[in-house]
Amino acid sequence: MMFDPAAESMQPSERASVQGERLTSLVRYLHEHVPFYRERLEEAGIKPDEDLSVDDLPRMPVTTKDDLRNNYPFGLLAVPTGELARVHASSGTTGKPTVVAYTAADLDLFAQVVARCLAMGGARPHMVLHNAYGYGLFTGGLGVHAGAERLHMAVVPASAGMTERQLTLISDLKPQVIAATPSYALTLAQAFRERGISPDAISLDYALLGAEPWTESMRAEIDSSLAVRSTNLYGLSEIIGPGVAGECVEVREGSHVNEDHFFPEVVDPGTGEVLADGQEGVLVITTLTKQALPLLRYRTGDITALSRGTCACGRTLVTMAPVKGRADDMLIVRGVNVYPTQVGDILARVPTFSPHFQLVVTREATLDVLEVRVEVTEEYARSITAEVLSQDVIEADHTLREQRAQAARLLRETIGLSTTVTLVAPGGTPRSEGGKLQRVEDRRHVS
Ligand SMILES: [Zn+2]
């Protein structure tokens, strides 16, 4: 079912002309109401009276997270604060949060695009939705809530946490749909298992999961442990919150972007050059219709690729591949792109390895060397020695030597890069400091 079939299955040529008109109005609006953009547009030689199409976007300025931070809290607003209906904020890893603001019309758009995505993921009017996204400054909880109401669902505003109570609510209220982060869906699945409740006994049919990158192996585990079909719900607060894109339950091979409101481009992480469909790069989004905080070419930092064509679900919206990681975290080693999340997925397949690891890149002569440092699990460490696990003990242990070789082989086959895998004792790699995990140490530029 489509929430808005006219928009979601519109002919691409017709949609392109709608997008062009909206972009033309947006540029005029930014020029008039946001000094920051007026200056940037003038520098780029874009006149407010030009008739534009989305093909003109590559010559327009890009907006970054730093631009939002530097204009904290309301420097990029296009309306007076008196016209705002709501403000959300995302936690900053350094210093101040990023503040995003909505007019009443923006909230109406927010509800509409989330309703579209919920319907993509299998939700229907009159179903019950258990909303385990956090309510509060985070856009997830209230965003999904309003979208579900717009779709005429009954919402249980469970928010995140208090897992025991969530199990009781799900068992008693029998929702067909759940919205949560994928990691929290796994927590709930684990808790159901511990209570001895089998997947068949859980009422849920559909799970809409987002707000963090996840993998096909997590999807398989969530599908089987909750007996659902799970789909990705993509968004970010700077653009609007959830509702930017969603996976259709029929195909589940990437998310359909609500491109009549959020126009996506994929650019080269280094040069910023726009890439062709199918090529992987950083997702950049222009909000075509927002009032309070419209953003031109906002660099999301998420790594993905776009593809076009009519999906089996009937939608003609452009599709974005599952997010592979963050551009900020990407490493280029001997010409190969390496994402820490990808390495983590591979290491997770080795039973004696803990989830804690670190990547260290060095340069020997002219050759880059990638060292993957991974901790042995506490459990395995205890099983081989009562002492603190020393490097000598690691080298002497047959199982660890074998699994280290297995990890190196998996990394070579999957990423296409030879690595040095080093096993370290529990606690031997850095933990997150101030919320930001230092997974990568690049020593190539240190002289
Ligand atoms: Zn589809």
PDB file of N, CA and C in Angstrom, residues 69-131:
ATOM      1  N   ARG A  69      26.754  23.986  13.420  1.00  0.00           N
ATOM      2  CA  ARG A  69      27.388  24.274  14.714  1.00  0.00           C
ATOM      3  C   ARG A  69      27.780  25.739  14.824  1.00  0.00           C
ATOM      4  N   ASN A  70      28.388  26.270  13.747  1.00  0.00           N
ATOM      5  CA  ASN A  70      28.858  27.660  13.789  1.00  0.00           C
ATOM      6  C   ASN A  70      27.709  28.656  13.872  1.00  0.00           C
ATOM      7  N   ASN A  71      26.518  28.218  13.487  1.00  0.00           N
ATOM      8  CA  ASN A  71      25.361  29.113  13.524  1.00  0.00           C
ATOM      9  C   ASN A  71      24.391  28.747  14.644  1.00  0.00           C
ATOM     10  N   TYR A  72      24.901  28.002  15.633  1.00  0.00           N
ATOM     11  CA  TYR A  72      24.096  27.565  16.771  1.00  0.00           C
ATOM     12  C   TYR A  72      23.576  28.761  17.548  1.00  0.00           C
ATOM     13  N   PRO A  73      22.340  28.798  18.056  1.00  0.00           N
ATOM     14  CA  PRO A  73      21.343  27.783  17.764  1.00  0.00           C
ATOM     15  C   PRO A  73      20.465  28.110  16.547  1.00  0.00           C
ATOM     16  N   PHE A  74      20.213  29.412  16.287  1.00  0.00           N
ATOM     17  CA  PHE A  74      19.173  29.740  15.309  1.00  0.00           C
ATOM     18  C   PHE A  74      19.668  30.542  14.105  1.00  0.00           C
ATOM     19  N   GLY A  75      20.991  30.545  13.881  1.00  0.00           N
ATOM     20  CA  GLY A  75      21.554  31.399  12.827  1.00  0.00           C
ATOM     21  C   GLY A  75      21.143  31.053  11.411  1.00  0.00           C
ATOM     22  N   LEU A  76      20.702  29.808  11.180  1.00  0.00           N
ATOM     23  CA  LEU A  76      20.314  29.419   9.813  1.00  0.00           C
ATOM     24  C   LEU A  76      18.800  29.424   9.603  1.00  0.00           C
ATOM     25  N   LEU A  77      18.060  29.847  10.636  1.00  0.00           N
ATOM     26  CA  LEU A  77      16.593  29.853  10.501  1.00  0.00           C
ATOM     27  C   LEU A  77      16.133  30.811   9.409  1.00  0.00           C
ATOM     28  N   ALA A  78      15.107  30.376   8.675  1.00  0.00           N
ATOM     29  CA  ALA A  78      14.534  31.218   7.628  1.00  0.00           C
ATOM     30  C   ALA A  78      13.261  31.908   8.103  1.00  0.00           C
ATOM     31  N   VAL A  79      12.859  31.644   9.352  1.00  0.00           N
ATOM     32  CA  VAL A  79      11.644  32.283   9.898  1.00  0.00           C
ATOM     33  C   VAL A  79      11.988  32.845  11.277  1.00  0.00           C
ATOM     34  N   PRO A  80      11.222  33.839  11.766  1.00  0.00           N
ATOM     35  CA  PRO A  80      11.449  34.320  13.132  1.00  0.00           C
ATOM     36  C   PRO A  80      11.122  33.206  14.138  1.00  0.00           C
ATOM     37  N   THR A  81      11.798  33.185  15.285  1.00  0.00           N
ATOM     38  CA  THR A  81      11.569  32.100  16.257  1.00  0.00           C
ATOM     39  C   THR A  81      10.100  32.048  16.701  1.00  0.00           C
ATOM     40  N   GLY A  82       9.417  33.168  16.633  1.00  0.00           N
ATOM     41  CA  GLY A  82       8.003  33.204  17.011  1.00  0.00           C
ATOM     42  C   GLY A  82       7.120  32.348  16.116  1.00  0.00           C
ATOM     43  N   GLU A  83       7.628  31.996  14.949  1.00  0.00           N
ATOM     44  CA  GLU A  83       6.826  31.154  14.033  1.00  0.00           C
ATOM     45  C   GLU A  83       7.107  29.668  14.170  1.00  0.00           C
ATOM     46  N   LEU A  84       8.026  29.321  15.094  1.00  0.00           N
ATOM     47  CA  LEU A  84       8.360  27.904  15.260  1.00  0.00           C
ATOM     48  C   LEU A  84       7.277  27.160  16.025  1.00  0.00           C
ATOM     49  N   ALA A  85       7.116  25.887  15.683  1.00  0.00           N
ATOM     50  CA  ALA A  85       6.162  25.041  16.387  1.00  0.00           C
ATOM     51  C   ALA A  85       6.883  24.014  17.261  1.00  0.00           C
ATOM     52  N   ARG A  86       8.109  23.683  16.900  1.00  0.00           N
ATOM     53  CA  ARG A  86       8.851  22.695  17.689  1.00  0.00           C
ATOM     54  C   ARG A  86      10.348  22.812  17.416  1.00  0.00           C
ATOM     55  N   VAL A  87      11.134  22.431  18.426  1.00  0.00           N
ATOM     56  CA  VAL A  87      12.588  22.384  18.274  1.00  0.00           C
ATOM     57  C   VAL A  87      13.068  21.013  18.747  1.00  0.00           C
ATOM     58  N   HIS A  88      13.940  20.380  17.973  1.00  0.00           N
ATOM     59  CA  HIS A  88      14.603  19.140  18.402  1.00  0.00           C
ATOM     60  C   HIS A  88      16.104  19.398  18.442  1.00  0.00           C
ATOM     61  N   ALA A  89      16.830  18.495  19.057  1.00  0.00           N
ATOM     62  CA  ALA A  89      18.291  18.637  19.078  1.00  0.00           C
ATOM     63  C   ALA A  89      18.918  17.265  19.033  1.00  0.00           C
ATOM     64  N   SER A  90      20.094  17.187  18.408  1.00  0.00           N
ATOM     65  CA  SER A  90      20.820  15.925  18.439  1.00  0.00           C
ATOM     66  C   SER A  90      22.051  16.146  19.301  1.00  0.00           C
ATOM     67  N   SER A  91      22.434  15.100  20.011  1.00  0.00           N
ATOM     68  CA  SER A  91      23.552  15.246  20.938  1.00  0.00           C
ATOM     69  C   SER A  91      24.825  15.494  20.150  1.00  0.00           C
ATOM     70  N   GLY A  92      25.611  16.423  20.596  1.00  0.00           N
ATOM     71  CA  GLY A  92      26.879  16.689  19.931  1.00  0.00           C
ATOM     72  C   GLY A  92      27.965  15.830  20.557  1.00  0.00           C
ATOM     73  N   THR A  93      28.857  15.290  19.715  1.00  0.00           N
ATOM     74  CA  THR A  93      29.949  14.499  20.289  1.00  0.00           C
ATOM     75  C   THR A  93      30.983  15.442  20.893  1.00  0.00           C
ATOM     76  N   THR A  94      31.039  16.657  20.349  1.00  0.00           N
ATOM     77  CA  THR A  94      31.925  17.641  20.964  1.00  0.00           C
ATOM     78  C   THR A  94      31.115  18.894  21.230  1.00  0.00           C
ATOM     79  N   GLY A  95      31.051  19.324  22.489  1.00  0.00           N
ATOM     80  CA  GLY A  95      30.415  20.587  22.827  1.00  0.00           C
ATOM     81  C   GLY A  95      28.924  20.627  22.612  1.00  0.00           C
ATOM     82  N   LYS A  96      28.463  21.649  21.900  1.00  0.00           N
ATOM     83  CA  LYS A  96      27.036  21.938  21.810  1.00  0.00           C
ATOM     84  C   LYS A  96      26.291  20.975  20.895  1.00  0.00           C
ATOM     85  N   PRO A  97      24.989  20.768  21.207  1.00  0.00           N
ATOM     86  CA  PRO A  97      24.188  19.926  20.313  1.00  0.00           C
ATOM     87  C   PRO A  97      23.866  20.679  19.014  1.00  0.00           C
ATOM     88  N   THR A  98      23.349  19.940  18.025  1.00  0.00           N
ATOM     89  CA  THR A  98      22.835  20.575  16.815  1.00  0.00           C
ATOM     90  C   THR A  98      21.341  20.757  17.007  1.00  0.00           C
ATOM     91  N   VAL A  99      20.863  21.985  16.796  1.00  0.00           N
ATOM     92  CA  VAL A  99      19.452  22.286  17.005  1.00  0.00           C
ATOM     93  C   VAL A  99      18.742  22.331  15.664  1.00  0.00           C
ATOM     94  N   VAL A 100      17.576  21.697  15.586  1.00  0.00           N
ATOM     95  CA  VAL A 100      16.769  21.770  14.369  1.00  0.00           C
ATOM     96  C   VAL A 100      15.368  22.256  14.740  1.00  0.00           C
ATOM     97  N   ALA A 101      14.737  23.024  13.837  1.00  0.00           N
ATOM     98  CA  ALA A 101      13.476  23.669  14.185  1.00  0.00           C
ATOM     99  C   ALA A 101      12.441  23.471  13.089  1.00  0.00           C
ATOM    100  N   TYR A 102      11.185  23.495  13.470  1.00  0.00           N
ATOM    101  CA  TYR A 102      10.074  23.216  12.568  1.00  0.00           C
ATOM    102  C   TYR A 102       8.980  24.255  12.721  1.00  0.00           C
ATOM    103  N   THR A 103       8.370  24.665  11.601  1.00  0.00           N
ATOM    104  CA  THR A 103       7.118  25.417  11.658  1.00  0.00           C
ATOM    105  C   THR A 103       5.985  24.381  11.668  1.00  0.00           C
ATOM    106  N   ALA A 104       4.750  24.847  11.800  1.00  0.00           N
ATOM    107  CA  ALA A 104       3.604  23.935  11.754  1.00  0.00           C
ATOM    108  C   ALA A 104       3.564  23.202  10.408  1.00  0.00           C
ATOM    109  N   ALA A 105       3.907  23.914   9.333  1.00  0.00           N
ATOM    110  CA  ALA A 105       3.897  23.268   8.010  1.00  0.00           C
ATOM    111  C   ALA A 105       4.995  22.203   7.919  1.00  0.00           C
ATOM    112  N   ASP A 106       6.140  22.459   8.547  1.00  0.00           N
ATOM    113  CA  ASP A 106       7.217  21.463   8.560  1.00  0.00           C
ATOM    114  C   ASP A 106       6.768  20.203   9.306  1.00  0.00           C
ATOM    115  N   LEU A 107       6.046  20.394  10.418  1.00  0.00           N
ATOM    116  CA  LEU A 107       5.577  19.230  11.178  1.00  0.00           C
ATOM    117  C   LEU A 107       4.555  18.436  10.368  1.00  0.00           C
ATOM    118  N   ASP A 108       3.772  19.145   9.578  1.00  0.00           N
ATOM    119  CA  ASP A 108       2.798  18.477   8.721  1.00  0.00           C
ATOM    120  C   ASP A 108       3.528  17.625   7.666  1.00  0.00           C
ATOM    121  N   LEU A 109       4.576  18.199   7.083  1.00  0.00           N
ATOM    122  CA  LEU A 109       5.397  17.463   6.112  1.00  0.00           C
ATOM    123  C   LEU A 109       6.053  16.248   6.787  1.00  0.00           C
ATOM    124  N   PHE A 110       6.573  16.454   7.984  1.00  0.00           N
ATOM    125  CA  PHE A 110       7.233  15.403   8.765  1.00  0.00           C
ATOM    126  C   PHE A 110       6.270  14.209   8.930  1.00  0.00           C
ATOM    127  N   ALA A 111       5.038  14.496   9.346  1.00  0.00           N
ATOM    128  CA  ALA A 111       4.051  13.432   9.546  1.00  0.00           C
ATOM    129  C   ALA A 111       3.758  12.701   8.236  1.00  0.00           C
ATOM    130  N   GLN A 112       3.636  13.477   7.159  1.00  0.00           N
ATOM    131  CA  GLN A 112       3.347  12.885   5.841  1.00  0.00           C
ATOM    132  C   GLN A 112       4.437  11.929   5.364  1.00  0.00           C
ATOM    133  N   VAL A 113       5.703  12.371   5.461  1.00  0.00           N
ATOM    134  CA  VAL A 113       6.779  11.526   4.932  1.00  0.00           C
ATOM    135  C   VAL A 113       7.000  10.303   5.807  1.00  0.00           C
ATOM    136  N   VAL A 114       6.776  10.444   7.119  1.00  0.00           N
ATOM    137  CA  VAL A 114       6.891   9.257   7.983  1.00  0.00           C
ATOM    138  C   VAL A 114       5.746   8.290   7.676  1.00  0.00           C
ATOM    139  N   ALA A 115       4.553   8.825   7.455  1.00  0.00           N
ATOM    140  CA  ALA A 115       3.407   7.960   7.105  1.00  0.00           C
ATOM    141  C   ALA A 115       3.712   7.167   5.830  1.00  0.00           C
ATOM    142  N   ARG A 116       4.333   7.818   4.850  1.00  0.00           N
ATOM    143  CA  ARG A 116       4.734   7.116   3.622  1.00  0.00           C
ATOM    144  C   ARG A 116       5.659   5.951   3.956  1.00  0.00           C
ATOM    145  N   CYS A 117       6.669   6.243   4.790  1.00  0.00           N
ATOM    146  CA  CYS A 117       7.675   5.212   5.097  1.00  0.00           C
ATOM    147  C   CYS A 117       7.085   4.070   5.914  1.00  0.00           C
ATOM    148  N   LEU A 118       6.187   4.393   6.831  1.00  0.00           N
ATOM    149  CA  LEU A 118       5.553   3.320   7.624  1.00  0.00           C
ATOM    150  C   LEU A 118       4.782   2.389   6.693  1.00  0.00           C
ATOM    151  N   ALA A 119       4.054   2.982   5.747  1.00  0.00           N
ATOM    152  CA  ALA A 119       3.303   2.161   4.791  1.00  0.00           C
ATOM    153  C   ALA A 119       4.241   1.340   3.912  1.00  0.00           C
ATOM    154  N   MET A 120       5.402   1.903   3.549  1.00  0.00           N
ATOM    155  CA  MET A 120       6.401   1.142   2.779  1.00  0.00           C
ATOM    156  C   MET A 120       6.808  -0.114   3.542  1.00  0.00           C
ATOM    157  N   GLY A 121       6.955   0.034   4.863  1.00  0.00           N
ATOM    158  CA  GLY A 121       7.434  -1.068   5.694  1.00  0.00           C
ATOM    159  C   GLY A 121       6.350  -2.062   6.090  1.00  0.00           C
ATOM    160  N   GLY A 122       5.126  -1.894   5.592  1.00  0.00           N
ATOM    161  CA  GLY A 122       4.074  -2.877   5.846  1.00  0.00           C
ATOM    162  C   GLY A 122       2.972  -2.396   6.775  1.00  0.00           C
ATOM    163  N   ALA A 123       3.145  -1.231   7.410  1.00  0.00           N
ATOM    164  CA  ALA A 123       2.126  -0.720   8.329  1.00  0.00           C
ATOM    165  C   ALA A 123       0.879  -0.282   7.554  1.00  0.00           C
ATOM    166  N   ARG A 124      -0.278  -0.461   8.175  1.00  0.00           N
ATOM    167  CA  ARG A 124      -1.551  -0.118   7.544  1.00  0.00           C
ATOM    168  C   ARG A 124      -2.416   0.642   8.549  1.00  0.00           C
ATOM    169  N   PRO A 125      -3.404   1.418   8.043  1.00  0.00           N
ATOM    170  CA  PRO A 125      -4.352   2.052   8.952  1.00  0.00           C
ATOM    171  C   PRO A 125      -4.996   1.003   9.870  1.00  0.00           C
ATOM    172  N   HIS A 126      -5.284   1.393  11.068  1.00  0.00           N
ATOM    173  CA  HIS A 126      -5.972   0.573  12.079  1.00  0.00           C
ATOM    174  C   HIS A 126      -5.090  -0.508  12.703  1.00  0.00           C
ATOM    175  N   MET A 127      -3.835  -0.606  12.295  1.00  0.00           N
ATOM    176  CA  MET A 127      -2.922  -1.487  13.021  1.00  0.00           C
ATOM    177  C   MET A 127      -2.432  -0.759  14.283  1.00  0.00           C
ATOM    178  N   VAL A 128      -1.874  -1.535  15.209  1.00  0.00           N
ATOM    179  CA  VAL A 128      -1.283  -0.947  16.415  1.00  0.00           C
ATOM    180  C   VAL A 128       0.240  -0.886  16.224  1.00  0.00           C
ATOM    181  N   LEU A 129       0.823   0.284  16.502  1.00  0.00           N
ATOM    182  CA  LEU A 129       2.270   0.464  16.394  1.00  0.00           C
ATOM    183  C   LEU A 129       2.884   0.657  17.781  1.00  0.00           C
ATOM    184  N   HIS A 130       3.831  -0.216  18.115  1.00  0.00           N
ATOM    185  CA  HIS A 130       4.593  -0.071  19.355  1.00  0.00           C
ATOM    186  C   HIS A 130       5.821   0.766  19.026  1.00  0.00           C
ATOM    187  N   ASN A 131       5.853   2.011  19.522  1.00  0.00           N
ATOM    188  CA  ASN A 131       6.946   2.920  19.159  1.00  0.00           C
ATOM    189  C   ASN A 131       8.015   2.942  20.245  1.00  0.00           C
TER     190      ASN A 131
END
